[in-house]
PDB file of C-alpha atoms in Angstrom:
ATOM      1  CA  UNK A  11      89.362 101.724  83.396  1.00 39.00           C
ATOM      2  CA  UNK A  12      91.323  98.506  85.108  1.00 44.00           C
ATOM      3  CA  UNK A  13      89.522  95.672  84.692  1.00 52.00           C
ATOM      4  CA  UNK A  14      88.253  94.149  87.829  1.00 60.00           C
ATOM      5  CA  UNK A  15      89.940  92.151  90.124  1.00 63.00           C
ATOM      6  CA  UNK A  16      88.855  87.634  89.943  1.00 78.00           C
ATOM      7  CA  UNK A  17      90.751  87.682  93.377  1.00 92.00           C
ATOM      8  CA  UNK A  18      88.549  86.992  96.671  1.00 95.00           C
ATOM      9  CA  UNK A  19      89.812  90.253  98.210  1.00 96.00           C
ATOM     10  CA  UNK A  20      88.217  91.339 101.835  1.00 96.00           C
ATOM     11  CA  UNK A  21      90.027  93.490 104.196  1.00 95.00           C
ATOM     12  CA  UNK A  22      88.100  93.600 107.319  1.00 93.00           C
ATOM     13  CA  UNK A  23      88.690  96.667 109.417  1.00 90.00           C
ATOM     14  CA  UNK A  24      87.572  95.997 113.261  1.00 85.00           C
ATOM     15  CA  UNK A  25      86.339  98.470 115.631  1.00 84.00           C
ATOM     16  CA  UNK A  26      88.611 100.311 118.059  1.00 79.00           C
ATOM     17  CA  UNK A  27      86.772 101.106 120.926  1.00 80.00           C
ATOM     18  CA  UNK A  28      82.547 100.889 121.009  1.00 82.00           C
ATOM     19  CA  UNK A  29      81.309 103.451 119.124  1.00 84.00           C
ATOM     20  CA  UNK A  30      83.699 103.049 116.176  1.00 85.00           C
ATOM     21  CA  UNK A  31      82.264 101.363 112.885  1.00 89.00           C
ATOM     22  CA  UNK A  32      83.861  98.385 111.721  1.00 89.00           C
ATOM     23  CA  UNK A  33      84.878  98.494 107.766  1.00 92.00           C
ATOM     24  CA  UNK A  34      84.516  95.283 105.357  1.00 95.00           C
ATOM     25  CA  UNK A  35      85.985  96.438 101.740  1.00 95.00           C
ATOM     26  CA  UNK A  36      86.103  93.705  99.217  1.00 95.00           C
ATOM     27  CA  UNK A  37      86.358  92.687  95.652  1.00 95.00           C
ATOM     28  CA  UNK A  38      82.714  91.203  94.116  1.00 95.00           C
ATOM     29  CA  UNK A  39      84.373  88.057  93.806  1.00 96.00           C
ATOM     30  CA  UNK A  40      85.881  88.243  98.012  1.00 97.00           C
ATOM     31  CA  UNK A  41      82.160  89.629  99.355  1.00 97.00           C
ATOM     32  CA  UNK A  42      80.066  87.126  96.873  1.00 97.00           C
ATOM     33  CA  UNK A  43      82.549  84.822  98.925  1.00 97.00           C
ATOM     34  CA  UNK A  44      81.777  86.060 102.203  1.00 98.00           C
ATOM     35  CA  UNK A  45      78.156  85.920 101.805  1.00 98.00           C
ATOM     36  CA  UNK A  46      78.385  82.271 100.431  1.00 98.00           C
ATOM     37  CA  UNK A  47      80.026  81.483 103.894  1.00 98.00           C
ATOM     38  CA  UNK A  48      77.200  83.492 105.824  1.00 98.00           C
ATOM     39  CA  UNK A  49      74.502  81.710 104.019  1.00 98.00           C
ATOM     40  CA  UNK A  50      76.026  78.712 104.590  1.00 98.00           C
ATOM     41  CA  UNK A  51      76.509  79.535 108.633  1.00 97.00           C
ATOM     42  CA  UNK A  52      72.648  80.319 108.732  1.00 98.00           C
ATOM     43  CA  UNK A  53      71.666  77.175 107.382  1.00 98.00           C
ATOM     44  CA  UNK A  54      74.176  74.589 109.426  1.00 97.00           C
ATOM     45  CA  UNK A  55      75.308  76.709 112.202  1.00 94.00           C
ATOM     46  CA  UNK A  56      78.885  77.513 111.126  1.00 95.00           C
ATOM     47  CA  UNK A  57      81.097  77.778 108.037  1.00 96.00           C
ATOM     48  CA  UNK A  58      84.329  79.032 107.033  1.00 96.00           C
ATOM     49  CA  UNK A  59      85.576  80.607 103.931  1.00 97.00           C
ATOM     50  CA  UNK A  60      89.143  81.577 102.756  1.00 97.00           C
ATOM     51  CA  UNK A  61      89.590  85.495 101.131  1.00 97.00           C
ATOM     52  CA  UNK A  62      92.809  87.616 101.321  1.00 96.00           C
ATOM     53  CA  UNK A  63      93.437  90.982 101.925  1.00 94.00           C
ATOM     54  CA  UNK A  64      94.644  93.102  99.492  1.00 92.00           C
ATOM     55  CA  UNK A  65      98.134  91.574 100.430  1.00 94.00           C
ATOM     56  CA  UNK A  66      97.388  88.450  98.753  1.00 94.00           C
ATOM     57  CA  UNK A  67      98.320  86.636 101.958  1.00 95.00           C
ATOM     58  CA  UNK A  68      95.433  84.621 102.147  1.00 96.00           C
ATOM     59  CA  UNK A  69      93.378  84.217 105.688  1.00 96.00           C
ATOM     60  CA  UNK A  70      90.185  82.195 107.357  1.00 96.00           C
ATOM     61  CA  UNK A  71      86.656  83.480 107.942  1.00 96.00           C
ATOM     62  CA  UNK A  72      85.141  81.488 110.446  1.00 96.00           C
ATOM     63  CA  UNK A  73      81.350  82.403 111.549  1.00 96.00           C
ATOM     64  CA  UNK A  74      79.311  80.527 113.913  1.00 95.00           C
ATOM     65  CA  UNK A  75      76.129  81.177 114.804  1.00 96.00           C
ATOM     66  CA  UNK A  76      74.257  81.042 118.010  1.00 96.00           C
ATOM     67  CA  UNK A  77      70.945  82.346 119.168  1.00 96.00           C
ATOM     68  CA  UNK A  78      71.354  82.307 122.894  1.00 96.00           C
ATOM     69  CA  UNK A  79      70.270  84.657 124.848  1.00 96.00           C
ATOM     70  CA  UNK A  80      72.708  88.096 126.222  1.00 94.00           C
ATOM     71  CA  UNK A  81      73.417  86.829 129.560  1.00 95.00           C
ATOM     72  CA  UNK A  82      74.461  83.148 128.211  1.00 96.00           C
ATOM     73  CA  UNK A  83      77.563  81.945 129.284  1.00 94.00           C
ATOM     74  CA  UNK A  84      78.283  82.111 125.650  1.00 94.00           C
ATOM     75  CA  UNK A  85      77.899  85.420 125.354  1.00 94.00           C
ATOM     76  CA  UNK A  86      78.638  86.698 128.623  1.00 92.00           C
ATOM     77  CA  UNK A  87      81.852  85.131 128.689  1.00 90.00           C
ATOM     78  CA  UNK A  88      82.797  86.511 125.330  1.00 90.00           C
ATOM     79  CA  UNK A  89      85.073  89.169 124.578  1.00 86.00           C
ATOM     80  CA  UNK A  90      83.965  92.269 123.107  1.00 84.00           C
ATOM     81  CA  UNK A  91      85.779  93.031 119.521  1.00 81.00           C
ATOM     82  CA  UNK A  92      87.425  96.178 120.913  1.00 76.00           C
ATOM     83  CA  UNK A  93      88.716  94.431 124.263  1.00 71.00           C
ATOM     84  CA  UNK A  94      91.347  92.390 122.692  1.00 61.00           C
ATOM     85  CA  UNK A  95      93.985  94.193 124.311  1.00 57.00           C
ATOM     86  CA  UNK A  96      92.398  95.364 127.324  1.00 57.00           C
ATOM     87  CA  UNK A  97      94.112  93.854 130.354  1.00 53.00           C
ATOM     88  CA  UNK A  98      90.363  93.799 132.309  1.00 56.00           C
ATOM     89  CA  UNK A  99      88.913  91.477 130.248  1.00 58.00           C
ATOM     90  CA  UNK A 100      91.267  88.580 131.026  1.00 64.00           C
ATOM     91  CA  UNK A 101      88.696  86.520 132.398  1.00 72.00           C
ATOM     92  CA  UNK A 102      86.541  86.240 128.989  1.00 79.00           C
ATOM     93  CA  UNK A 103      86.466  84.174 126.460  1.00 81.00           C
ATOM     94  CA  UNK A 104      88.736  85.230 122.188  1.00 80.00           C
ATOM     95  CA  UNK A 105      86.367  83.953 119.937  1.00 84.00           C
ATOM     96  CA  UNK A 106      89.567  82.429 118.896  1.00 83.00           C
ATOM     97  CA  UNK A 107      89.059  80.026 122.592  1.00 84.00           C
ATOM     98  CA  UNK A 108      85.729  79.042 121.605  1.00 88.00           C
ATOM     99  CA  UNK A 109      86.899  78.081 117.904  1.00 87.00           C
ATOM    100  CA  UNK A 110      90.033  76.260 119.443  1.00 88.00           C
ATOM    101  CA  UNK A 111      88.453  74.220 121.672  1.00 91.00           C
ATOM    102  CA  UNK A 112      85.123  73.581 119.978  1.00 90.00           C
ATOM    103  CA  UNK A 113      82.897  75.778 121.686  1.00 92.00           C
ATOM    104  CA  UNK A 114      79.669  76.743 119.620  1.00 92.00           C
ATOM    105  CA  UNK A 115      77.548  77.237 122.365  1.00 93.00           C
ATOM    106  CA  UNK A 116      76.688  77.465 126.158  1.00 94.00           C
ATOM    107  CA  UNK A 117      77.090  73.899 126.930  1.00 95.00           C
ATOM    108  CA  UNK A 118      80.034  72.807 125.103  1.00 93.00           C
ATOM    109  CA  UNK A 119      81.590  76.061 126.939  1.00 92.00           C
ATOM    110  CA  UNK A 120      81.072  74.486 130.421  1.00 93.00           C
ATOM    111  CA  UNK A 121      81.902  71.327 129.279  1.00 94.00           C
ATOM    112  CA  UNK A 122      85.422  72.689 127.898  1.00 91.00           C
ATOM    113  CA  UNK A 123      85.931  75.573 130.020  1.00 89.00           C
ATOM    114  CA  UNK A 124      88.204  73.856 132.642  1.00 89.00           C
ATOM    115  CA  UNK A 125      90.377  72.701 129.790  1.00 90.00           C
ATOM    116  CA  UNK A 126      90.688  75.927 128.592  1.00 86.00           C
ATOM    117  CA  UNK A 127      91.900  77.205 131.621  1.00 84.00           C
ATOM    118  CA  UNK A 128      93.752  74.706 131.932  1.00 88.00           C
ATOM    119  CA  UNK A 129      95.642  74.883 128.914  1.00 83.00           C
ATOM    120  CA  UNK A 130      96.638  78.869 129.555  1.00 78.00           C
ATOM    121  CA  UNK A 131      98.595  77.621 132.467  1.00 81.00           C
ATOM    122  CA  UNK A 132     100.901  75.214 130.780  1.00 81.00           C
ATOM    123  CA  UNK A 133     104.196  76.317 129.561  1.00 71.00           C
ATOM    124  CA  UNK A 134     103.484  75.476 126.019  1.00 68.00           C
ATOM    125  CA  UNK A 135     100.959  78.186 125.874  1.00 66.00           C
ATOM    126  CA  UNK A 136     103.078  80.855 128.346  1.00 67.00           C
ATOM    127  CA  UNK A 137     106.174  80.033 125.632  1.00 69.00           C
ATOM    128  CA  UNK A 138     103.367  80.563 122.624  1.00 67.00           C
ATOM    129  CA  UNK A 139     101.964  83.734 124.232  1.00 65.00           C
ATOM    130  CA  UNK A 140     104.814  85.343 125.304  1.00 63.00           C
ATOM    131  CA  UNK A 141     103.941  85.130 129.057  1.00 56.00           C
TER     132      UNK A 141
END
């Protein structure tokens, strides 16, 4: 039998359409990571931890937490995680928005949201984009 692996291995599969089951398959070492970074997220409201797949090409978890309600603008506005590359959807919110411009809740969304939009009309993101 190999001997396990010390590397903080998590490959995170994400769900294709609604009713598909995301996957999370990790080393002890990569999950004992990832639930380090969760505790941490429940007890100050966000945290981060660094895992690689099984690559070795190391990548950020980010978690936030917020306990708005459903029909927030924080959650409204928010993209589902199967509607990445659905053209409908253009007028919601990547988590990766929120986490670029600082947005961890309602509040800071309206303060930032005309910056945001803003910012997807400059050439700089077009050129970045591939608009």
């Amino acid at each position: 039998m190999l001997e396990s692996t010390p590397f903080r291995i998590v490959n995170i599969y994400a769900q294709t359409d609604k009713r598909a089951e995301s996957v999370i398959v990790g080393s002890r070492a990569g999950l004992e990571t990832l639930k380090q970074a969760i505790e941490l997220a429940l007890s100050h409201e966000e945290s981060s931890c660094r895992v690689a797949p099984s690559d070795l090409e190391a990548y950020e978890v980010k978690i936030i937490v917020n306990n708005e309600s459903l029909d927030s603008p924080f959650w409204s506005r928010m993209k589902l995680p199967y509607s990445e590359l659905d053209d409908c959807s253009k007028d919601k919110k990547s988590p990766h928005d929120y986490l670029d411009f600082g947005v961890r809740d309602s509040e800071s969304l309206r303060r930032k949201e005309a910056i945001m939009v803003a910012y997807k009309e400059t050439e700089v993101y077009k050129s970045i984009s591939g608009l």
